[in-house]
Amino acid sequence: MSSRFRLVLRTSLGFAALGVGSSVCGAGVVALLLLLQGLPSEVGDRGWILGVTAAGIVALSLIVGTVWTAWLQRRTAVWFVFGRPPTKAEAERALRLPIDMGIVSGTLWLIGTIVLGSLARVLGSWMDALGMALVIGLGGLTTVGLTYLAAEWVARPVMTIALKVTPPKGTLKVTVLTRVVVTWSLASGVPFLGVLLVATPPDLGQGDHVASLIMLSVIGLGVGAIGTGLLAKAVATPLHRLRIALDEIARGNKEVVVEVDDSSEIGLLQTSVNDLAAGLREQERMRDLFGRHVGDEVARHALEYGASLSGDVREVTALFVDVVDSTALASRTPPEDLVKMLNRFFTSVVHAVGARGGLVNKFQGDAALCVFGAPTRLADAPTAALSAARAIRDAVQETGELDLGIGVASGRVFAGQLGTSSRFEYTVIGDAVNEAARLTEYAKAADGRILASEAVLKAALESERSHWEPYAELELRGRQEPTHAWAALSPE
């Protein structure tokens, strides 16, 4: 037997037990209260007629209620037992099960109230009819309220699936206030009304009022405890799950999914928590995607300071790396193979720069511009840049796939957002960037494949300067003053 079929069977039996049990218990309590009150008081030896009629109504109500409930269940069990998602109409009918169960119970009790009250008038007096109608009516209200609260608990597995199709939104058919009012009616309203009817004139019946009052008090305590327990379970359990889910989200777990199993405001809250987690997952995905395009530090900077076209001037070290003779390489290499080689090349660049706190600002075909000191300030950007340049060269030469040139220069540049309000990018603009790019062209012919300006070497640590030697004084295109270049020593 499948778990779904067992769940269907358990739910169906729960509804059946709920319908029969509530009707029998309600009828028994009403009969006992009528007996204690001595109602009806003027039927004499014709009381058996009322007894037989009442028994017949109870039996008929059980049969009709069972068939009616089974018919309501049939519309739900069809999709539930076969494991298919319900249509919107089927889901809406499933969510109405507790209300429909209350309507079934209320209709049957109303019929009993009218029939027995009318019969009491025929066999007795108007007071007998009034007393019997009031007692049966109060019993019916209590039974209907308990049936509604218990049906919500029994139908929860069905409602959980139905709420996936029609999540709670807009105007709610069921609210927490509805449950509170029903519970108050069971715990206080109906019992106290019964006490007033027994204790105040005109006297209904000729029985012992004290016994009736005691019984009403016991019924109020018992039914109130059951109703309050059902209300507490319907509210406290999902709120406890929501608290756990929110704690998980607060700890950074964005994969949380709360099961929506309530059609009231609690269901709205469950849906909102799921929307919150989904929004955070989407935000994380977008941030990850954004970070992959512009770098984690730039993404963090944009999220912190907003998407404004602004920046600042600061001292940075720029590293420019370019592949040697990429045009000829592209002409003799299939595109898919060339892309794989470039991806391996850029992987080496990203690892070397990222490990030293730098930013790969942009890829330019077969070249890359890297920045040390923006947007994150570094304590020693020149040393980090020079070390990263040597690491990139060593990693690329180890594969033997590509040849490259690297230029490194320091200076004050603008670092910030550039573009328009609808499209912009984080970049660095300044003489140091241009100098690094020009040095790259000369570095392609140098033995060590890396050239750096003297300003970078002077600012670097002595431990890093030991890997470099003076190269030449170069007249770089577009610059007025010559650059004293240093070359990295070739790896041993």
Coordinates of C-alpha atoms in Angstrom, one line a residue:
M1 CA 0.0 0.0 0.0
S2 CA 1.5 3.3 -1.1
S3 CA 2.1 6.1 1.4
R4 CA -0.2 8.4 -0.6
F5 CA -3.0 5.8 -0.5
R6 CA -2.5 5.4 3.3
L7 CA -2.7 9.2 3.6
V8 CA -6.0 9.2 1.6
L9 CA -7.4 6.4 3.7
R10 CA -6.4 8.1 6.9
T11 CA -7.9 11.4 5.8
S12 CA -11.2 9.8 4.6
L13 CA -11.5 7.8 7.9
G14 CA -10.8 10.9 9.8
F15 CA -13.6 12.8 8.1
A16 CA -16.0 9.8 8.7
A17 CA -15.1 9.5 12.3
L18 CA -15.4 13.3 12.7
G19 CA -18.9 13.4 11.2
V20 CA -20.2 10.3 13.1
G21 CA -18.5 11.1 16.4
S22 CA -19.5 14.8 16.5
S23 CA -23.1 14.0 15.6
V24 CA -23.4 11.1 18.2
C25 CA -21.7 13.1 21.0
G26 CA -23.8 16.2 20.2
A27 CA -27.0 14.2 20.2
G28 CA -26.1 12.5 23.4
V29 CA -25.3 15.7 25.2
V30 CA -28.6 17.4 24.0
A31 CA -30.6 14.4 25.0
L32 CA -29.1 14.4 28.5
L33 CA -29.6 18.1 28.9
L34 CA -33.3 17.8 27.8
L35 CA -33.7 15.0 30.4
L36 CA -32.2 17.0 33.2
Q37 CA -34.4 20.0 32.3
G38 CA -37.5 17.8 32.1
L39 CA -38.2 19.0 28.5
P40 CA -40.7 18.7 27.0
S41 CA -42.8 18.9 30.2
E42 CA -46.3 18.5 29.0
V43 CA -46.3 15.6 26.6
G44 CA -47.4 13.0 29.1
D45 CA -47.5 9.5 27.9
R46 CA -46.8 10.6 24.3
G47 CA -43.1 11.2 25.1
W48 CA -42.2 8.0 23.2
I49 CA -43.2 9.8 20.0
L50 CA -40.5 12.4 20.6
G51 CA -38.0 9.7 21.5
V52 CA -38.6 7.7 18.4
T53 CA -38.6 10.8 16.2
A54 CA -35.3 12.0 17.7
A55 CA -33.7 8.6 17.3
G56 CA -34.9 8.5 13.7
I57 CA -33.6 11.9 13.0
V58 CA -30.2 11.0 14.5
A59 CA -30.0 7.8 12.4
L60 CA -31.1 9.6 9.3
S61 CA -28.6 12.4 9.9
L62 CA -25.8 9.8 10.3
I63 CA -26.7 8.2 7.0
V64 CA -27.2 11.5 5.1
G65 CA -24.1 13.1 6.7
T66 CA -22.0 10.1 5.8
V67 CA -23.1 10.1 2.2
W68 CA -22.9 13.8 1.9
T69 CA -19.3 13.8 3.4
A70 CA -18.3 11.0 1.1
W71 CA -19.6 12.9 -1.9
L72 CA -17.6 15.9 -0.9
Q73 CA -14.5 13.7 -0.3
R74 CA -15.0 12.0 -3.7
R75 CA -14.3 15.3 -5.5
T76 CA -11.0 15.6 -3.7
A77 CA -9.9 12.0 -3.4
V78 CA -9.9 11.5 -7.2
W79 CA -6.8 13.7 -7.8
F80 CA -5.4 13.1 -4.3
V81 CA -5.3 9.3 -4.6
F82 CA -3.8 9.3 -8.1
G83 CA -1.1 11.7 -7.2
R84 CA -1.8 14.3 -9.8
P85 CA -1.9 18.0 -9.1
P86 CA -5.5 19.4 -8.8
T87 CA -7.0 21.9 -11.1
K88 CA -7.7 25.3 -9.8
A89 CA -11.4 24.4 -9.3
E90 CA -10.5 21.2 -7.6
A91 CA -8.1 23.0 -5.3
E92 CA -10.6 25.6 -4.4
R93 CA -13.2 22.8 -3.5
A94 CA -10.6 21.1 -1.4
L95 CA -9.9 24.3 0.6
R96 CA -13.6 24.5 1.3
L97 CA -13.8 21.1 2.9
P98 CA -13.8 22.4 6.6
I99 CA -16.5 25.0 5.7
D100 CA -18.5 22.4 3.7
M101 CA -18.3 20.0 6.7
G102 CA -19.6 22.7 8.9
I103 CA -22.5 23.3 6.5
V104 CA -23.3 19.6 6.4
S105 CA -23.4 19.4 10.2
G106 CA -25.3 22.7 10.6
T107 CA -27.9 21.7 8.0
L108 CA -28.7 18.4 9.7
W109 CA -28.9 20.0 13.1
L110 CA -31.1 22.8 11.8
I111 CA -33.5 20.2 10.3
G112 CA -33.5 18.3 13.7
T113 CA -34.2 21.6 15.5
I114 CA -37.2 22.5 13.3
V115 CA -38.7 19.0 13.3
L116 CA -38.4 18.3 17.0
G117 CA -39.3 21.8 18.0
S118 CA -42.4 21.6 15.9
L119 CA -43.3 18.2 17.3
A120 CA -42.9 19.5 20.8
R121 CA -45.4 22.2 20.1
V122 CA -47.9 19.7 18.7
L123 CA -47.5 17.4 21.7
G124 CA -46.9 20.1 24.3
S125 CA -46.8 23.8 24.6
W126 CA -45.1 26.8 23.0
M127 CA -42.7 26.9 26.0
D128 CA -41.8 23.2 25.4
A129 CA -41.2 24.0 21.7
L130 CA -39.0 27.0 22.6
G131 CA -37.0 25.1 25.2
M132 CA -36.4 22.1 22.9
A133 CA -35.4 24.3 20.0
L134 CA -33.0 26.4 22.0
V135 CA -31.3 23.3 23.6
I136 CA -31.0 21.5 20.3
G137 CA -29.9 24.7 18.5
L138 CA -27.1 25.4 21.1
G139 CA -26.0 21.7 20.8
G140 CA -26.0 22.1 17.0
L141 CA -23.9 25.3 17.2
T142 CA -21.3 23.6 19.4
T143 CA -21.2 20.6 17.1
V144 CA -20.8 22.7 14.0
G145 CA -17.9 24.7 15.6
L146 CA -16.0 21.7 16.7
T147 CA -16.6 20.0 13.3
Y148 CA -15.1 23.1 11.6
L149 CA -12.0 23.3 13.7
A150 CA -11.4 19.5 13.6
A151 CA -12.0 19.4 9.9
E152 CA -9.3 21.9 9.3
W153 CA -6.9 19.7 11.2
V154 CA -8.0 16.5 9.4
A155 CA -7.9 18.1 6.0
R156 CA -4.4 19.6 6.4
P157 CA -2.7 17.0 4.1
V158 CA -5.2 17.8 1.3
M159 CA -5.0 21.5 1.9
T160 CA -1.2 21.5 1.7
I161 CA -1.4 20.2 -1.9
A162 CA -4.3 22.4 -2.9
L163 CA -2.5 25.5 -1.6
K164 CA 0.4 24.9 -4.1
V165 CA -2.2 25.5 -6.9
T166 CA -4.1 28.3 -5.2
P167 CA -1.8 30.0 -2.7
P168 CA -3.6 32.3 -0.2
K169 CA -3.8 35.9 -1.5
G170 CA -6.2 38.8 -1.6
T171 CA -9.4 38.4 0.3
L172 CA -9.2 35.3 2.5
K173 CA -12.2 33.0 3.0
V174 CA -10.7 31.8 6.3
T175 CA -8.9 34.1 8.8
V176 CA -7.4 33.6 12.2
L177 CA -10.2 35.9 13.5
T178 CA -12.7 33.4 12.3
R179 CA -11.0 30.6 14.3
V180 CA -10.8 32.8 17.3
V181 CA -14.5 33.7 17.2
V182 CA -15.5 30.0 16.7
T183 CA -13.2 29.0 19.6
W184 CA -14.7 31.7 21.8
S185 CA -18.2 30.6 20.9
L186 CA -17.4 27.0 21.9
A187 CA -15.5 27.9 25.1
S188 CA -17.7 30.8 26.4
G189 CA -20.5 32.0 24.1
V190 CA -22.7 28.9 23.8
P191 CA -22.2 27.5 27.4
F192 CA -22.8 31.0 28.9
L193 CA -25.9 31.5 26.8
G194 CA -27.1 28.0 28.0
V195 CA -26.6 29.1 31.6
L196 CA -28.6 32.3 31.0
L197 CA -31.5 30.3 29.5
V198 CA -31.6 27.9 32.4
A199 CA -31.0 30.4 35.2
T200 CA -33.3 33.3 34.1
P201 CA -37.1 33.4 33.6
P202 CA -39.1 32.1 32.1
D203 CA -38.3 28.7 33.4
L204 CA -37.8 26.2 30.6
G205 CA -38.7 22.8 31.8
Q206 CA -39.4 21.3 35.3
G207 CA -36.1 19.6 35.9
D208 CA -33.2 20.3 38.3
H209 CA -31.6 23.5 37.2
V210 CA -28.6 22.9 39.3
A211 CA -27.8 19.7 37.5
S212 CA -28.3 21.4 34.2
L213 CA -26.0 24.3 35.2
I214 CA -23.3 21.9 36.3
M215 CA -23.6 20.0 33.1
L216 CA -23.3 23.2 31.0
S217 CA -20.2 24.2 32.9
V218 CA -18.6 20.8 32.3
I219 CA -19.5 20.9 28.7
G220 CA -18.1 24.5 28.4
L221 CA -14.8 23.4 30.0
G222 CA -14.5 20.3 27.9
V223 CA -15.5 21.7 24.6
G224 CA -13.5 24.9 25.3
A225 CA -10.4 22.9 26.0
I226 CA -10.8 20.9 22.8
G227 CA -11.5 24.0 20.7
T228 CA -8.6 25.9 22.3
G229 CA -6.3 23.0 21.7
L230 CA -7.3 22.8 18.0
L231 CA -6.8 26.6 17.6
A232 CA -3.4 26.5 19.4
K233 CA -2.3 23.6 17.2
A234 CA -3.5 25.4 14.0
V235 CA -1.7 28.6 14.9
A236 CA 1.3 27.6 17.0
T237 CA 2.6 24.7 14.9
P238 CA 3.0 26.7 11.6
L239 CA 4.4 29.7 13.5
H240 CA 7.0 27.5 15.1
R241 CA 8.0 26.2 11.6
L242 CA 8.2 29.8 10.4
R243 CA 10.5 30.8 13.2
I244 CA 12.8 27.9 12.4
A245 CA 12.8 28.9 8.7
L246 CA 13.6 32.5 9.5
D247 CA 16.4 31.5 11.8
E248 CA 17.8 29.4 8.9
I249 CA 17.5 32.4 6.5
A250 CA 19.2 34.6 9.1
R251 CA 22.1 32.1 9.3
G252 CA 22.5 32.4 5.5
N253 CA 20.6 29.3 4.3
K254 CA 18.6 30.6 1.4
E255 CA 17.4 27.2 0.2
V256 CA 14.6 27.2 2.9
V257 CA 11.1 26.3 1.7
V258 CA 8.2 26.5 4.1
E259 CA 5.3 24.1 3.4
V260 CA 2.2 26.2 2.9
D261 CA -0.6 24.3 4.7
D262 CA -2.9 27.1 5.9
S263 CA -5.4 29.2 4.0
S264 CA -5.6 32.1 6.5
E265 CA -3.1 34.9 7.3
I266 CA -0.7 32.3 8.4
G267 CA -0.7 30.9 4.9
L268 CA 0.0 34.4 3.6
L269 CA 3.0 34.6 6.0
Q270 CA 4.2 31.2 4.9
T271 CA 4.0 32.3 1.3
S272 CA 5.8 35.5 2.1
V273 CA 8.7 33.7 3.8
N274 CA 9.0 31.5 0.7
D275 CA 9.0 34.6 -1.5
L276 CA 11.7 36.1 0.8
A277 CA 13.9 33.1 0.5
A278 CA 13.4 33.0 -3.3
G279 CA 14.2 36.7 -3.6
L280 CA 17.4 36.2 -1.6
R281 CA 18.3 33.3 -3.8
E282 CA 17.8 35.4 -6.9
Q283 CA 19.7 38.3 -5.4
E284 CA 22.6 35.9 -4.5
R285 CA 22.5 34.5 -8.1
M286 CA 22.5 38.0 -9.6
R287 CA 25.3 39.1 -7.3
D288 CA 27.3 36.0 -8.2
L289 CA 26.7 36.6 -11.9
F290 CA 27.5 40.3 -11.5
G291 CA 30.7 39.4 -9.6
R292 CA 31.8 37.0 -12.3
H293 CA 31.5 39.8 -14.8
V294 CA 33.1 42.7 -12.9
G295 CA 34.8 41.0 -9.9
D296 CA 33.6 40.4 -6.4
E297 CA 35.2 43.6 -5.0
V298 CA 33.5 45.8 -7.7
A299 CA 30.2 44.0 -7.1
R300 CA 30.5 44.6 -3.3
H301 CA 31.4 48.2 -4.0
A302 CA 28.4 48.8 -6.2
L303 CA 26.0 47.2 -3.7
E304 CA 27.5 49.2 -0.9
Y305 CA 27.6 52.6 -2.6
G306 CA 24.9 52.2 -5.2
A307 CA 24.8 52.6 -9.0
S308 CA 26.1 56.1 -9.1
L309 CA 28.4 57.5 -11.8
S310 CA 31.1 58.5 -9.4
G311 CA 34.5 57.6 -8.2
D312 CA 37.7 59.0 -6.8
V313 CA 41.3 59.6 -7.6
R314 CA 43.8 57.3 -5.9
E315 CA 47.2 55.7 -6.2
V316 CA 47.1 52.3 -7.9
T317 CA 49.3 49.9 -9.7
A318 CA 48.1 48.7 -13.1
L319 CA 49.1 45.4 -14.7
F320 CA 48.4 44.9 -18.4
V321 CA 49.0 41.5 -20.0
D322 CA 48.7 40.7 -23.7
V323 CA 49.2 37.6 -25.9
V324 CA 52.1 37.8 -28.4
D325 CA 51.1 37.7 -32.1
S326 CA 47.5 36.8 -31.4
T327 CA 46.4 37.6 -35.0
A328 CA 48.7 34.9 -36.4
L329 CA 47.6 32.5 -33.6
A330 CA 44.0 33.0 -34.5
S331 CA 44.6 32.3 -38.2
R332 CA 46.2 28.9 -37.6
T333 CA 44.2 27.7 -34.7
P334 CA 40.5 26.5 -34.8
P335 CA 38.2 28.9 -32.9
E336 CA 37.1 26.4 -30.3
D337 CA 40.8 25.5 -29.5
L338 CA 41.8 29.1 -29.4
V339 CA 39.0 29.8 -26.9
K340 CA 40.1 26.9 -24.7
M341 CA 43.7 28.2 -24.7
L342 CA 42.6 31.8 -23.9
N343 CA 40.3 30.5 -21.0
R344 CA 43.3 28.6 -19.5
F345 CA 45.4 31.8 -19.9
F346 CA 42.7 34.0 -18.2
T347 CA 42.4 31.4 -15.5
S348 CA 46.0 31.9 -14.6
V349 CA 45.6 35.7 -14.6
V350 CA 42.5 35.5 -12.4
H351 CA 44.1 33.2 -9.9
A352 CA 47.4 35.1 -9.6
V353 CA 45.7 38.5 -9.3
G354 CA 42.9 37.5 -7.0
A355 CA 45.3 35.7 -4.6
R356 CA 47.2 39.0 -4.1
G357 CA 44.1 41.2 -3.6
G358 CA 44.0 42.7 -7.1
L359 CA 41.1 43.1 -9.5
V360 CA 40.9 41.8 -13.1
N361 CA 39.2 44.9 -14.3
K362 CA 38.4 43.8 -17.8
F363 CA 39.3 41.2 -20.5
Q364 CA 40.0 42.7 -23.9
G365 CA 40.0 39.8 -26.4
D366 CA 43.4 38.3 -25.7
A367 CA 44.5 40.9 -23.2
A368 CA 43.5 41.8 -19.6
L369 CA 43.8 44.9 -17.4
C370 CA 44.4 44.3 -13.8
V371 CA 44.4 46.8 -11.0
F372 CA 45.9 46.7 -7.5
G373 CA 44.6 49.3 -5.0
A374 CA 41.1 49.9 -6.3
P375 CA 38.3 49.5 -5.4
T376 CA 39.9 47.8 -2.4
R377 CA 42.9 49.7 -1.0
L378 CA 46.0 47.6 -0.5
A379 CA 48.8 48.1 2.0
D380 CA 51.5 47.3 -0.7
A381 CA 50.0 47.4 -4.2
P382 CA 53.3 47.6 -6.1
T383 CA 54.7 44.4 -4.5
A384 CA 51.5 42.6 -5.1
A385 CA 51.4 43.6 -8.7
L386 CA 55.0 42.7 -9.4
S387 CA 54.5 39.3 -7.7
A388 CA 51.3 38.6 -9.7
A389 CA 53.1 39.5 -13.0
R390 CA 55.8 36.9 -12.3
A391 CA 53.2 34.3 -11.3
I392 CA 51.2 34.9 -14.5
R393 CA 54.3 34.6 -16.7
D394 CA 55.5 31.4 -14.9
A395 CA 52.0 29.7 -15.2
V396 CA 51.6 30.5 -18.9
Q397 CA 55.2 29.5 -19.8
E398 CA 54.7 26.3 -17.9
T399 CA 51.8 25.3 -20.3
G400 CA 53.8 26.3 -23.3
E401 CA 50.6 27.2 -25.2
L402 CA 51.0 31.0 -25.5
D403 CA 53.6 33.7 -25.4
L404 CA 52.8 37.0 -23.7
G405 CA 54.0 40.4 -22.5
I406 CA 53.2 42.1 -19.2
G407 CA 53.6 45.8 -18.3
V408 CA 53.3 47.2 -14.7
A409 CA 53.1 50.9 -13.8
S410 CA 52.0 53.0 -10.8
G411 CA 50.4 56.3 -10.5
R412 CA 47.3 58.3 -9.7
V413 CA 44.2 57.4 -11.7
F414 CA 40.4 57.9 -11.6
A415 CA 38.7 54.7 -10.2
G416 CA 35.0 54.5 -10.4
Q417 CA 31.9 54.1 -12.5
L418 CA 32.0 55.3 -16.2
G419 CA 29.3 55.4 -18.7
T420 CA 25.6 56.6 -18.6
S421 CA 22.9 56.1 -16.0
S422 CA 21.5 53.2 -18.0
R423 CA 24.7 51.4 -18.7
F424 CA 28.1 51.8 -17.0
E425 CA 31.1 49.9 -15.8
Y426 CA 33.8 50.2 -13.1
T427 CA 37.1 51.2 -14.6
V428 CA 40.4 53.0 -14.0
I429 CA 41.6 55.8 -16.2
G430 CA 44.9 57.6 -16.0
D431 CA 48.5 57.8 -17.1
A432 CA 49.5 54.7 -15.1
V433 CA 47.1 52.5 -17.1
N434 CA 48.4 53.9 -20.5
E435 CA 52.0 53.4 -19.3
A436 CA 51.4 49.8 -18.4
A437 CA 49.8 49.1 -21.8
R438 CA 52.8 50.7 -23.6
L439 CA 55.3 48.7 -21.5
T440 CA 53.5 45.5 -22.5
E441 CA 54.4 46.1 -26.2
Y442 CA 58.2 46.3 -25.3
A443 CA 57.9 43.4 -22.8
K444 CA 56.9 41.0 -25.6
A445 CA 60.5 41.3 -26.8
A446 CA 62.2 41.2 -23.4
D447 CA 63.7 37.9 -22.1
G448 CA 61.7 37.8 -19.0
R449 CA 58.5 39.0 -20.8
I450 CA 57.7 41.5 -18.0
L451 CA 58.6 45.2 -17.8
A452 CA 57.8 47.6 -14.9
S453 CA 58.3 51.3 -14.4
E454 CA 61.0 52.4 -12.0
A455 CA 58.3 54.0 -9.8
V456 CA 56.8 50.6 -9.1
L457 CA 60.2 49.0 -8.2
K458 CA 61.0 51.9 -5.8
A459 CA 57.8 51.4 -3.9
A460 CA 58.0 47.6 -3.7
L461 CA 59.6 45.6 -0.9
E462 CA 63.3 44.7 -1.2
S463 CA 62.4 41.0 -1.3
E464 CA 60.5 41.6 -4.5
R465 CA 63.1 43.9 -6.1
S466 CA 65.6 41.1 -5.9
H467 CA 63.7 39.4 -8.8
W468 CA 64.2 42.4 -11.1
E469 CA 67.0 44.3 -12.9
P470 CA 67.3 47.6 -14.8
Y471 CA 66.2 47.2 -18.4
A472 CA 66.3 50.5 -20.4
E473 CA 65.1 54.0 -20.8
L474 CA 62.1 53.8 -23.1
E475 CA 60.2 56.5 -25.1
L476 CA 56.6 55.3 -24.8
R477 CA 54.1 56.4 -27.4
G478 CA 52.0 59.3 -26.2
R479 CA 54.1 60.1 -23.2
Q480 CA 56.3 63.2 -22.9
E481 CA 58.9 61.8 -20.5
P482 CA 60.9 58.6 -20.9
T483 CA 60.2 55.6 -18.7
H484 CA 63.0 53.9 -16.8
A485 CA 61.9 50.3 -17.2
W486 CA 63.0 47.3 -15.1
A487 CA 62.7 43.7 -16.4
A488 CA 61.8 40.6 -14.4
L489 CA 64.6 38.0 -14.3
S490 CA 63.9 35.0 -16.3
P491 CA 62.8 32.0 -14.2
E492 CA 65.6 29.5 -13.5

